[in-house]
PDB file of N, CA and C in Angstrom:
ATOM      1  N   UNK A   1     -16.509 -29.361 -32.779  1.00 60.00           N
ATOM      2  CA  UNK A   1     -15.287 -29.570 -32.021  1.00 60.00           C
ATOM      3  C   UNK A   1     -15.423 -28.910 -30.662  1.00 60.00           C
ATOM      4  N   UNK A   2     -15.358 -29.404 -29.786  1.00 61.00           N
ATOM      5  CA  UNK A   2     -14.683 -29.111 -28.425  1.00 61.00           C
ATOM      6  C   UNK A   2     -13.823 -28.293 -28.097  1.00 61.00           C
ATOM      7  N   UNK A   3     -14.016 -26.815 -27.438  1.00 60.00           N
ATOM      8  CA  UNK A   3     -12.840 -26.198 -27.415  1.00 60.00           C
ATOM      9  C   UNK A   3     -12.531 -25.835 -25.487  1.00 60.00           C
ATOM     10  N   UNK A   4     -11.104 -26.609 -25.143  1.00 60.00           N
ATOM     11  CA  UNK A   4     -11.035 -26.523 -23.634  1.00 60.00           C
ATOM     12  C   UNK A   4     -10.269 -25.312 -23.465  1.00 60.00           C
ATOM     13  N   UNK A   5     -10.255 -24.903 -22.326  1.00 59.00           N
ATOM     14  CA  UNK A   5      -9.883 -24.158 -21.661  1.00 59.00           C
ATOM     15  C   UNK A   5      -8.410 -23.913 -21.648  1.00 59.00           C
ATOM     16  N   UNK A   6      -7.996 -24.737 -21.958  1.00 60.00           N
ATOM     17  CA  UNK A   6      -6.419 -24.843 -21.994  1.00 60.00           C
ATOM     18  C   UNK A   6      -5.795 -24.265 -23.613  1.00 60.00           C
ATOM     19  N   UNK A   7      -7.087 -24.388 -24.677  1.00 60.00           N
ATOM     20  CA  UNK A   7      -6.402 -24.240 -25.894  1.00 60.00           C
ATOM     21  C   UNK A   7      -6.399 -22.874 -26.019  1.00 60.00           C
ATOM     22  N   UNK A   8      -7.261 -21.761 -25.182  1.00 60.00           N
ATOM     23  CA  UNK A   8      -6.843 -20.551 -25.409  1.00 60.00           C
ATOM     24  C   UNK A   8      -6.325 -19.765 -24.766  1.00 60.00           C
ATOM     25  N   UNK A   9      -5.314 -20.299 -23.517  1.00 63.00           N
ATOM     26  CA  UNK A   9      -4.595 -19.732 -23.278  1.00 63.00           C
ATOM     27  C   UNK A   9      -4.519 -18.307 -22.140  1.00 63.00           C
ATOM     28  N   UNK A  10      -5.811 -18.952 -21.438  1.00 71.00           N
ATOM     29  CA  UNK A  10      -6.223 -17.538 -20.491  1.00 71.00           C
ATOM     30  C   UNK A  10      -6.371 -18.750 -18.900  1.00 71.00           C
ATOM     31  N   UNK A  11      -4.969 -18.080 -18.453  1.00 74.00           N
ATOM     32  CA  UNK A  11      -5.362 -18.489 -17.042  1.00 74.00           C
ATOM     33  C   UNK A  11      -5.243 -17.330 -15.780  1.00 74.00           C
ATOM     34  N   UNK A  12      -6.031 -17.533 -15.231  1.00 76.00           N
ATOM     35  CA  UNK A  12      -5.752 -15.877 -14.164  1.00 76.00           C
ATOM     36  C   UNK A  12      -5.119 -16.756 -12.938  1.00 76.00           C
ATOM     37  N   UNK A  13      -4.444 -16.072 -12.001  1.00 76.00           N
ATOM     38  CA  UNK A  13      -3.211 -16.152 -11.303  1.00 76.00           C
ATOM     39  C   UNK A  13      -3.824 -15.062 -10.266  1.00 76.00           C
ATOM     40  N   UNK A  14      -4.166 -15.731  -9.255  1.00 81.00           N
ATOM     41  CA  UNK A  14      -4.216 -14.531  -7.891  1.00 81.00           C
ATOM     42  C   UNK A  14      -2.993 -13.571  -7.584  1.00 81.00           C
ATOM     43  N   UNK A  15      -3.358 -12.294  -7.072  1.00 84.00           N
ATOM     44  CA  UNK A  15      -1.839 -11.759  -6.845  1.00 84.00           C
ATOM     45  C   UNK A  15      -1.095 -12.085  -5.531  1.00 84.00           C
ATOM     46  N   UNK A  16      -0.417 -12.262  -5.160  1.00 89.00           N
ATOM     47  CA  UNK A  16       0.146 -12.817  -4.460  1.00 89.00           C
ATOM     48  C   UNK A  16       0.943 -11.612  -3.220  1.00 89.00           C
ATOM     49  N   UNK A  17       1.857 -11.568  -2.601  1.00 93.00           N
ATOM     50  CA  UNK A  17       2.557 -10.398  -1.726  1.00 93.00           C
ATOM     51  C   UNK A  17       2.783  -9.552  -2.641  1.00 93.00           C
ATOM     52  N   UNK A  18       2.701  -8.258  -2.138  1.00 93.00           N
ATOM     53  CA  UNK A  18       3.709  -7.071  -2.838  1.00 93.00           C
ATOM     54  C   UNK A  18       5.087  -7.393  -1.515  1.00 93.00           C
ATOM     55  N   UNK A  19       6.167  -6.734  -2.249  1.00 95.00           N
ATOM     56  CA  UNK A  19       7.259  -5.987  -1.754  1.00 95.00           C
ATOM     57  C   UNK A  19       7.422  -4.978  -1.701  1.00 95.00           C
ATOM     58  N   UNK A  20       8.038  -4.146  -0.756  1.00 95.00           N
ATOM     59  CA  UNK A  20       7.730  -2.772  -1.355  1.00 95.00           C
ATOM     60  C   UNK A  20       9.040  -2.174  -0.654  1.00 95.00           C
ATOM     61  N   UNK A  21      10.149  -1.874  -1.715  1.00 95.00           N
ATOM     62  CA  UNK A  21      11.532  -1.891  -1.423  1.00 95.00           C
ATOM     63  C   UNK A  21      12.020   0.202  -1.633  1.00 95.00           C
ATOM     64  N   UNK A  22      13.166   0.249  -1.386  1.00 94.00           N
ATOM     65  CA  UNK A  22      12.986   1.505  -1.193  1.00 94.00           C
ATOM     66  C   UNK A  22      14.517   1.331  -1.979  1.00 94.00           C
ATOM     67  N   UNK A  23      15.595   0.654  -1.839  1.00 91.00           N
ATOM     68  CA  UNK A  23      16.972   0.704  -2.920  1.00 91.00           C
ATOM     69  C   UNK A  23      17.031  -0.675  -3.600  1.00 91.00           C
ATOM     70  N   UNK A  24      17.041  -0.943  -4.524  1.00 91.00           N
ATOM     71  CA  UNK A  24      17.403  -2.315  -5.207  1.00 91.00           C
ATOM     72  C   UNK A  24      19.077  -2.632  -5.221  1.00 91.00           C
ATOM     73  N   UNK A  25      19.228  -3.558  -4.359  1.00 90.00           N
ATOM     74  CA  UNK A  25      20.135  -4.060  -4.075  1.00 90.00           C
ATOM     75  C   UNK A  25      20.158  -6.037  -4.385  1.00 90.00           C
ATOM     76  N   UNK A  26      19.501  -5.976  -5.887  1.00 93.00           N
ATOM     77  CA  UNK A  26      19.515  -7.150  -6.041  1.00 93.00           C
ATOM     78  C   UNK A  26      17.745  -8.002  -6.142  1.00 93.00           C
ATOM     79  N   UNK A  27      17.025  -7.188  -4.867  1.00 93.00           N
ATOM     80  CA  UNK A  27      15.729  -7.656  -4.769  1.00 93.00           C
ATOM     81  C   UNK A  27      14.844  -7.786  -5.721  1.00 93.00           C
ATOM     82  N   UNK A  28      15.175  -7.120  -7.152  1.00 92.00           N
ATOM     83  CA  UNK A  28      14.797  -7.569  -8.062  1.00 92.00           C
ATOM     84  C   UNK A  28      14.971  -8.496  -8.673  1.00 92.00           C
ATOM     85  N   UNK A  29      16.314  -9.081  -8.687  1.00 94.00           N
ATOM     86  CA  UNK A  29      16.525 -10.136  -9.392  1.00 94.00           C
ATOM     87  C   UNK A  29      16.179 -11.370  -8.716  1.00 94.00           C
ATOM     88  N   UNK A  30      15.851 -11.007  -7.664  1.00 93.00           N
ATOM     89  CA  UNK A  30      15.226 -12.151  -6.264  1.00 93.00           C
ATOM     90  C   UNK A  30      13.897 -13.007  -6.727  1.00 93.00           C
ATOM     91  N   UNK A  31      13.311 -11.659  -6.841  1.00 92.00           N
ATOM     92  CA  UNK A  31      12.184 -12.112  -6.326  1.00 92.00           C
ATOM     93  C   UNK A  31      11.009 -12.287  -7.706  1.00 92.00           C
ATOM     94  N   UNK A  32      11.527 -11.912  -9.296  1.00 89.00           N
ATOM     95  CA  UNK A  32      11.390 -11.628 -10.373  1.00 89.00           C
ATOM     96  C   UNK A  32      10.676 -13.520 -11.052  1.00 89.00           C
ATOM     97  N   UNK A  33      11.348 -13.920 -10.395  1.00 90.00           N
ATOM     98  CA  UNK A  33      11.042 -15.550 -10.884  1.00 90.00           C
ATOM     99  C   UNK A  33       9.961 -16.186 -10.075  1.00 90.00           C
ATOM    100  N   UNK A  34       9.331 -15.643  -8.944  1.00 91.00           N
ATOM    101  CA  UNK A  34       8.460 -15.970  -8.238  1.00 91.00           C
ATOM    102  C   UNK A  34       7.050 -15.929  -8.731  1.00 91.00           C
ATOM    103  N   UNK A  35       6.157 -16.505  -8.808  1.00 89.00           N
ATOM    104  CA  UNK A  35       4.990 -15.847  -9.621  1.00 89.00           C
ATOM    105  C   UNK A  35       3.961 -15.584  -8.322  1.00 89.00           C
ATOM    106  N   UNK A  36       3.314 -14.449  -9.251  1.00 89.00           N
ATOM    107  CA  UNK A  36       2.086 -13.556  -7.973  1.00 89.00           C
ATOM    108  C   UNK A  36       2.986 -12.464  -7.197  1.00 89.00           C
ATOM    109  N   UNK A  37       4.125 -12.911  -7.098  1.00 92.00           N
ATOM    110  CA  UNK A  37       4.818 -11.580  -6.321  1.00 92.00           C
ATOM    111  C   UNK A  37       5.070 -10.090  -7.335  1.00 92.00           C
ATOM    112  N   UNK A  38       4.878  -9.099  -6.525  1.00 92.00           N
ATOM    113  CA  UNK A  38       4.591  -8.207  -6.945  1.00 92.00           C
ATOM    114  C   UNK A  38       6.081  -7.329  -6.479  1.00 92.00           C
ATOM    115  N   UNK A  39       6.501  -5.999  -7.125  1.00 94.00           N
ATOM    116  CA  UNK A  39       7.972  -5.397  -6.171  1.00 94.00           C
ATOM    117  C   UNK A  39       7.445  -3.944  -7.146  1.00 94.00           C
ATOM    118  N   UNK A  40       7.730  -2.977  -5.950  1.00 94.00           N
ATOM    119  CA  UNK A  40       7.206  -1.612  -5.772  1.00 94.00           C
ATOM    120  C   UNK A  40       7.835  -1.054  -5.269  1.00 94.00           C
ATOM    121  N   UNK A  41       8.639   0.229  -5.526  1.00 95.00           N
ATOM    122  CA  UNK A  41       8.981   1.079  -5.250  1.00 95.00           C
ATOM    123  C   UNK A  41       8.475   1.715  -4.548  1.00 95.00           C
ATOM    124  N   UNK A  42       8.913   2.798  -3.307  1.00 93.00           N
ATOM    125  CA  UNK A  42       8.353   3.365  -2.428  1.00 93.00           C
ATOM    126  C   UNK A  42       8.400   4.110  -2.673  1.00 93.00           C
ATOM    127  N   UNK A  43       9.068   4.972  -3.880  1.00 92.00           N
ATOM    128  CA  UNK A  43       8.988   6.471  -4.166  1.00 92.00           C
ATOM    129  C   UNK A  43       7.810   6.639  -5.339  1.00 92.00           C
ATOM    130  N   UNK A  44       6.959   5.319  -5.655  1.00 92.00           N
ATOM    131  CA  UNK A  44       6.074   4.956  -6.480  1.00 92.00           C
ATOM    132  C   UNK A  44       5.245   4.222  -5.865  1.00 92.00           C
ATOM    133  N   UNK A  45       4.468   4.557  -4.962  1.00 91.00           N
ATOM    134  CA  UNK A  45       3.522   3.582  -4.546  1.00 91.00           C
ATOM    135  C   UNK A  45       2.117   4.019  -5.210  1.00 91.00           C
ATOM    136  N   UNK A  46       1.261   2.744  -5.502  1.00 88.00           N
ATOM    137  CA  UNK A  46       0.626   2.902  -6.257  1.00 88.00           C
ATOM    138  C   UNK A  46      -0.755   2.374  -5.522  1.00 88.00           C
ATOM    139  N   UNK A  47      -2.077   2.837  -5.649  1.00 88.00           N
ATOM    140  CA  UNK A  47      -3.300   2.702  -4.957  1.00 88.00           C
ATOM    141  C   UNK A  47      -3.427   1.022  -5.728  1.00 88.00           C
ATOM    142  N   UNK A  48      -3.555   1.473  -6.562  1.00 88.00           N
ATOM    143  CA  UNK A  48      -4.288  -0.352  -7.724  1.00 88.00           C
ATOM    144  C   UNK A  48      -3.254  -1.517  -7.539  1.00 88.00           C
ATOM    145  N   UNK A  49      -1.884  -1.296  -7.115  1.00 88.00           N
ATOM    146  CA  UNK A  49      -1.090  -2.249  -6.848  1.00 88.00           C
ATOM    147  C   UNK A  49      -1.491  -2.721  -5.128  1.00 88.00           C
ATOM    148  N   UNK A  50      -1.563  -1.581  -4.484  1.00 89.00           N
ATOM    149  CA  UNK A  50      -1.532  -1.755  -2.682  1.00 89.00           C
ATOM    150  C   UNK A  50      -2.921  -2.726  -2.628  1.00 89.00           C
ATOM    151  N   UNK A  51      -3.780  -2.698  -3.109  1.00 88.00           N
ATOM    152  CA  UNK A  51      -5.474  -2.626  -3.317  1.00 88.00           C
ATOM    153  C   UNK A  51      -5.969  -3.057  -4.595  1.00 88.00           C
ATOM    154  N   UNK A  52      -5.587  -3.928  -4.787  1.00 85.00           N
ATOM    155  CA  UNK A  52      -5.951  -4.462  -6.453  1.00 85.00           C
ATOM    156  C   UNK A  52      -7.221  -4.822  -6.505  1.00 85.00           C
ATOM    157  N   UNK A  53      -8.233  -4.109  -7.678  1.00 82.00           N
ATOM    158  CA  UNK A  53      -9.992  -4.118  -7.440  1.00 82.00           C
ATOM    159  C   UNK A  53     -10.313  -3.569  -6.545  1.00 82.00           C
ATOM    160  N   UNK A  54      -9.650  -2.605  -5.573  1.00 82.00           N
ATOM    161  CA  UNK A  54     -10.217  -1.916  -4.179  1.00 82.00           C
ATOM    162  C   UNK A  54     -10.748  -3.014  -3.068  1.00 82.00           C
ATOM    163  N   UNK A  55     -10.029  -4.155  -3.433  1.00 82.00           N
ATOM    164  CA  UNK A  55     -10.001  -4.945  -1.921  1.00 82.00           C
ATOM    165  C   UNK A  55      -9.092  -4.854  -1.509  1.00 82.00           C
ATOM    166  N   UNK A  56      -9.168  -4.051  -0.208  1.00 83.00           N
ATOM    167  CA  UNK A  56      -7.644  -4.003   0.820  1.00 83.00           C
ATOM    168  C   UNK A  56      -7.699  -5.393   1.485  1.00 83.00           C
ATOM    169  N   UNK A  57      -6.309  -5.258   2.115  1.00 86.00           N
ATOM    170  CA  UNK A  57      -6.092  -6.369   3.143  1.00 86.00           C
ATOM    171  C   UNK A  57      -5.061  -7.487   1.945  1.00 86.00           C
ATOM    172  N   UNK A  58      -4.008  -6.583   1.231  1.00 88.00           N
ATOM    173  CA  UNK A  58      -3.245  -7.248   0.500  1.00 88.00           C
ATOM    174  C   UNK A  58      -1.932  -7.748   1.862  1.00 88.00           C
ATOM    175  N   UNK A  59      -1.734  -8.827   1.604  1.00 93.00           N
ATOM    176  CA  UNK A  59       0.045  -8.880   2.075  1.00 93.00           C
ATOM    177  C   UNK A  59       0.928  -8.227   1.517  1.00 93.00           C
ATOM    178  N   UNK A  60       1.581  -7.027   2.341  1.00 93.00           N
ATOM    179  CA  UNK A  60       2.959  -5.978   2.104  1.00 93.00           C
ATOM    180  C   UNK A  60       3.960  -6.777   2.468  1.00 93.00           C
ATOM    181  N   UNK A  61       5.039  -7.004   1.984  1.00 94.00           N
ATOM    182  CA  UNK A  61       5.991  -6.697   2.655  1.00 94.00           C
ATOM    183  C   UNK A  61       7.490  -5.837   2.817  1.00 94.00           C
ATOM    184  N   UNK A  62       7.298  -4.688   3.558  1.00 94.00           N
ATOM    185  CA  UNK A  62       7.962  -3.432   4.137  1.00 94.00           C
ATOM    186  C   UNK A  62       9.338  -3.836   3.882  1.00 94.00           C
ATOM    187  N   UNK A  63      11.013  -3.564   3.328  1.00 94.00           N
ATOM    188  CA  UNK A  63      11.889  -3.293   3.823  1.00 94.00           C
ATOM    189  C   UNK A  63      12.528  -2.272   4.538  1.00 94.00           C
ATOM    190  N   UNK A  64      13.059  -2.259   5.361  1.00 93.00           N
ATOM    191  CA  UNK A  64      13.665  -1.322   6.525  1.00 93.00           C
ATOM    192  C   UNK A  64      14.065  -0.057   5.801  1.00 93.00           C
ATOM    193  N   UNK A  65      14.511   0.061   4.859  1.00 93.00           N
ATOM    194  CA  UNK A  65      14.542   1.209   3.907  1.00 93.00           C
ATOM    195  C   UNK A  65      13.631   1.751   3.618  1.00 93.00           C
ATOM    196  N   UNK A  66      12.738   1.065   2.986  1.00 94.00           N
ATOM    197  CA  UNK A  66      11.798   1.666   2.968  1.00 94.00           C
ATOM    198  C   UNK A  66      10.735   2.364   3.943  1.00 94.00           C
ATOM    199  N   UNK A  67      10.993   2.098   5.335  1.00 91.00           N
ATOM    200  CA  UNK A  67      10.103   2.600   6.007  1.00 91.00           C
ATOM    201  C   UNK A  67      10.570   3.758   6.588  1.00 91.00           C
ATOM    202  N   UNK A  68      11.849   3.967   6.567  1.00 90.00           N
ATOM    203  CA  UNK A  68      12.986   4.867   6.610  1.00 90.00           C
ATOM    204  C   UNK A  68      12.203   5.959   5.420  1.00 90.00           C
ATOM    205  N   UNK A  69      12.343   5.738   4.301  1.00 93.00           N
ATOM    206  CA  UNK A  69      12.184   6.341   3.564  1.00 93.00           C
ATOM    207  C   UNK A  69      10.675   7.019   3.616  1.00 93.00           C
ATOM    208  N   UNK A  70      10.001   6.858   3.936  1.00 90.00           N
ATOM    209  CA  UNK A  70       8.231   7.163   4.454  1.00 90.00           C
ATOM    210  C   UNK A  70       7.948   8.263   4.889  1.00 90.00           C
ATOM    211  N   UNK A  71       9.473   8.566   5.815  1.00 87.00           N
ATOM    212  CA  UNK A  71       9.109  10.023   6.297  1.00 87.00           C
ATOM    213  C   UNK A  71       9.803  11.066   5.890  1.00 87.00           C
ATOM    214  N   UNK A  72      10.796  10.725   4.635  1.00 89.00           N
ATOM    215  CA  UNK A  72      11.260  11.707   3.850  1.00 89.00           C
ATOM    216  C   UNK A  72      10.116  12.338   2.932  1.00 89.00           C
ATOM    217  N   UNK A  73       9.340  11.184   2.133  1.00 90.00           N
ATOM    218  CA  UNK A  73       8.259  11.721   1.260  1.00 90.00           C
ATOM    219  C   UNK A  73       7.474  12.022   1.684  1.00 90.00           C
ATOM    220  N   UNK A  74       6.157  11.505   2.799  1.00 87.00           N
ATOM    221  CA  UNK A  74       5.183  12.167   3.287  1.00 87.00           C
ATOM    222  C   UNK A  74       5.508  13.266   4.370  1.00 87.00           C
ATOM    223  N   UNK A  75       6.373  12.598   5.570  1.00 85.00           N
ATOM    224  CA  UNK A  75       6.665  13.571   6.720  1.00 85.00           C
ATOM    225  C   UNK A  75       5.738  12.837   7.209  1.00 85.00           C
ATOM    226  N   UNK A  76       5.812  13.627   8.557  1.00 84.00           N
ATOM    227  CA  UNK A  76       5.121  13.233  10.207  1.00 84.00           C
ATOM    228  C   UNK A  76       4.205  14.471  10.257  1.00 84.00           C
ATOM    229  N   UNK A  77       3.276  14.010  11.324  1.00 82.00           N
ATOM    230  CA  UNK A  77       2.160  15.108  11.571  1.00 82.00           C
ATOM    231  C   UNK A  77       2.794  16.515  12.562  1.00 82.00           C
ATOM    232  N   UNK A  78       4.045  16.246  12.857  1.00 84.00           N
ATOM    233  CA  UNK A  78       5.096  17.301  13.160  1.00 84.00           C
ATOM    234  C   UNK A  78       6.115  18.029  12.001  1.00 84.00           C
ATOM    235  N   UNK A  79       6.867  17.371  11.262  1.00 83.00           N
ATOM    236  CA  UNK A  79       7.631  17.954  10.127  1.00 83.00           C
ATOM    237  C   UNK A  79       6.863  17.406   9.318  1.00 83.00           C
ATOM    238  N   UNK A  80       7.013  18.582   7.668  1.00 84.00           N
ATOM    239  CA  UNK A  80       6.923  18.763   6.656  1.00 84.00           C
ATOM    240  C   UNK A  80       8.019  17.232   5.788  1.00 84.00           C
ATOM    241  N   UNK A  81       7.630  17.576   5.060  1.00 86.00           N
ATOM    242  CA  UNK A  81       8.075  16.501   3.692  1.00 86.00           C
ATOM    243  C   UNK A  81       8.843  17.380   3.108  1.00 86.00           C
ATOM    244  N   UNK A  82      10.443  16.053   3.309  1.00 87.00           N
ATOM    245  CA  UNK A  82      11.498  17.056   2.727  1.00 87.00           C
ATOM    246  C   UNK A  82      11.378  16.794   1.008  1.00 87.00           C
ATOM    247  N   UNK A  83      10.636  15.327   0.540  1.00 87.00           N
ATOM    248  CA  UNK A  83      11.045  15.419  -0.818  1.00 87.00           C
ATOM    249  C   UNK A  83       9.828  16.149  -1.691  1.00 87.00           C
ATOM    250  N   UNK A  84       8.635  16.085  -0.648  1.00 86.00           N
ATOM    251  CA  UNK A  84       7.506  17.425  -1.770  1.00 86.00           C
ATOM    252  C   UNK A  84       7.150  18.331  -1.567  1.00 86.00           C
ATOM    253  N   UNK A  85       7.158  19.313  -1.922  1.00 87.00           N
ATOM    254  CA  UNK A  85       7.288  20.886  -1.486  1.00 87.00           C
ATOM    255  C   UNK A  85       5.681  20.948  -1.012  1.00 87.00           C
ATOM    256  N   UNK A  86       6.035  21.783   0.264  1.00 80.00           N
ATOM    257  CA  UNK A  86       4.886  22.115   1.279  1.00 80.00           C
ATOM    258  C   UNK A  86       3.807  21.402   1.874  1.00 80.00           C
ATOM    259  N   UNK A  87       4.137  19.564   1.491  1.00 82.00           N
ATOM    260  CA  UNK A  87       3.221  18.657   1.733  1.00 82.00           C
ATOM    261  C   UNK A  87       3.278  18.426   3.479  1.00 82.00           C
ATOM    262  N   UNK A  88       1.911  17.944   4.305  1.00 79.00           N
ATOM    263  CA  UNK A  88       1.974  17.216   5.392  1.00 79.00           C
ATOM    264  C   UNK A  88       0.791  16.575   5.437  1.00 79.00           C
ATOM    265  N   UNK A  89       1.223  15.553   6.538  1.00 80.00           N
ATOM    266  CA  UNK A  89      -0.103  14.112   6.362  1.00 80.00           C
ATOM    267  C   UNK A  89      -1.594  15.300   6.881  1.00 80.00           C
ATOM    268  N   UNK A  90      -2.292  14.852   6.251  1.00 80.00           N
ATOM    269  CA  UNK A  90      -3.666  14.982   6.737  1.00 80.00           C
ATOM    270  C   UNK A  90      -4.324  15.005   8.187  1.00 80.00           C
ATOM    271  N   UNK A  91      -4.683  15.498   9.476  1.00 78.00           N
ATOM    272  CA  UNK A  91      -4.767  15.488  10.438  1.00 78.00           C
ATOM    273  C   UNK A  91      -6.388  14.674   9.924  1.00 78.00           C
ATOM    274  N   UNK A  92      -6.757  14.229  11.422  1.00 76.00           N
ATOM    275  CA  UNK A  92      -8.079  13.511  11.495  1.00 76.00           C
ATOM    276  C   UNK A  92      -9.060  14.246  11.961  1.00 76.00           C
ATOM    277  N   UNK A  93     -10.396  14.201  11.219  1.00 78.00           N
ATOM    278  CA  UNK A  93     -11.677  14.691  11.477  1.00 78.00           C
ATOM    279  C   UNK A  93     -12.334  14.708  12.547  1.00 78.00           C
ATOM    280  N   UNK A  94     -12.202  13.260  13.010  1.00 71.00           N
ATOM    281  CA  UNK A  94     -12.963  13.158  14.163  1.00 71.00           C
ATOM    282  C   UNK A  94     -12.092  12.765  15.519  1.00 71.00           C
ATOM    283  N   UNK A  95     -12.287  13.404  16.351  1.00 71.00           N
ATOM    284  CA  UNK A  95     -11.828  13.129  17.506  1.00 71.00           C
ATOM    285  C   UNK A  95     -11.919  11.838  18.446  1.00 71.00           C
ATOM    286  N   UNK A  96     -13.054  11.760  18.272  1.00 69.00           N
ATOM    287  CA  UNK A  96     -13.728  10.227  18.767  1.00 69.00           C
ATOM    288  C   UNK A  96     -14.173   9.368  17.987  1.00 69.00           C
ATOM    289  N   UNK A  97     -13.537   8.657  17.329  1.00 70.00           N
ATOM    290  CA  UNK A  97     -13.523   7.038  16.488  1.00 70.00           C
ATOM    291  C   UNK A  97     -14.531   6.612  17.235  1.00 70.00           C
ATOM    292  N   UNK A  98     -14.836   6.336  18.569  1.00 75.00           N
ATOM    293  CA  UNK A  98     -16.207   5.245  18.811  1.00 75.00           C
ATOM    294  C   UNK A  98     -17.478   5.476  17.489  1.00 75.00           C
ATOM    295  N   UNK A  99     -17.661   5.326  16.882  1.00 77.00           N
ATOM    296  CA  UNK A  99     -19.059   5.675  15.759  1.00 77.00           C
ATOM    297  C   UNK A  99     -19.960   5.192  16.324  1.00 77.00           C
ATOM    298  N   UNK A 100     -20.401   3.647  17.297  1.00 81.00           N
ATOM    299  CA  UNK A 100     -21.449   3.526  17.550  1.00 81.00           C
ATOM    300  C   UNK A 100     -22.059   4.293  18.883  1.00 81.00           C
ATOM    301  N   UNK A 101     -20.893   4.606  19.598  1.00 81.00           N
ATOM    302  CA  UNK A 101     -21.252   5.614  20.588  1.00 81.00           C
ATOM    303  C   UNK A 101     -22.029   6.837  20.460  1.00 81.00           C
ATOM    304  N   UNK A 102     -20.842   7.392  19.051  1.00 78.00           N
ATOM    305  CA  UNK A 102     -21.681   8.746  19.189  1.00 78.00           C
ATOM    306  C   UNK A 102     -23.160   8.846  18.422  1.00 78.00           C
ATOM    307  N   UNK A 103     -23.341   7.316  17.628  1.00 81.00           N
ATOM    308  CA  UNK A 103     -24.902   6.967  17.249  1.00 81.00           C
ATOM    309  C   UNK A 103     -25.652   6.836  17.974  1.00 81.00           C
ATOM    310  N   UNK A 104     -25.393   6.217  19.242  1.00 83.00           N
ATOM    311  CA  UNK A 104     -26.360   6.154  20.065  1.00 83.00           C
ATOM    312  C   UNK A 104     -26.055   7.831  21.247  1.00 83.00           C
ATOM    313  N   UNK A 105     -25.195   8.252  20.952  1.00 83.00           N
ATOM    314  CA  UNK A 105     -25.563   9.433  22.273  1.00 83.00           C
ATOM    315  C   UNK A 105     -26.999  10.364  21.958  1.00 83.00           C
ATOM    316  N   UNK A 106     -27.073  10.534  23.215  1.00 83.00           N
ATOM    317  CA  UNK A 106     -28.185  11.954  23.321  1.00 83.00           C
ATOM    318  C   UNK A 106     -28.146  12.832  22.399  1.00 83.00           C
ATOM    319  N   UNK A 107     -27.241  14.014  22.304  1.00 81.00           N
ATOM    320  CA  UNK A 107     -27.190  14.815  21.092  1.00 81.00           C
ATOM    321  C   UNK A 107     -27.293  14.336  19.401  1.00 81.00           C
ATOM    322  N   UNK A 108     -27.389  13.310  19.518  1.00 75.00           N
ATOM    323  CA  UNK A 108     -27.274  12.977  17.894  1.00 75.00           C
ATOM    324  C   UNK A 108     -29.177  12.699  17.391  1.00 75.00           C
ATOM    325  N   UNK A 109     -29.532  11.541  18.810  1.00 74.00           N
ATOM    326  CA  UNK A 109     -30.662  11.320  18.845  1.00 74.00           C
ATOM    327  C   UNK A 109     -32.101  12.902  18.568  1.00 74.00           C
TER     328      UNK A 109
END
């Protein structure tokens, strides 16, 4: 017997946009019937949802609340984070982003 693809019942489904909402005001019940769409909390953001298999370059899409909300939990590279005790963003390593520059400068050579 012949067994197709259809009789067992495994179909994969690309993921589709996240949302990524900060008060539910309904947007759940929105967007719940859509398939591939994804809805995330911003006080829960999650690496494997943002980046599913560690390929970035997912479609977000931000509500205004939520971006509001961004700098209550992490903070700015000026204030502290009011919702986690003693947290601030990470400052950057390198001063000069050019990489192929400083590959090719004199001192490196």
């Amino acid at each position: 017997a012949v067994v197709s693809t259809q009789s067992t019942g495994r179909r994969i489904m690309k993921r589709g946009p996240l949302v990524i909402y900060s008060k539910d005001n309904g947007i759940c019940r929105a967007f719940r019937n859509i398939p591939g769409i994804t809805l995330l909390n911003v006080s829960r953001l999650n690496l494997l949802k943002i980046a599913p298999g560690g390929h970035v370059g997912r479609f977000c899409i931000w509500t205004e609340s939520a971006f509001k909300k961004l700098d209550n939990i992490y903070g700015t590279w000026k204030a502290a984070s009011t919702e986690k005790k003693e947290y601030n963003l990470p400052m950057p390593k390198m001063t000069n982003t050019d990489l192929s520059r400083l590959l090719k400068s004199d001192e490196i050579q």
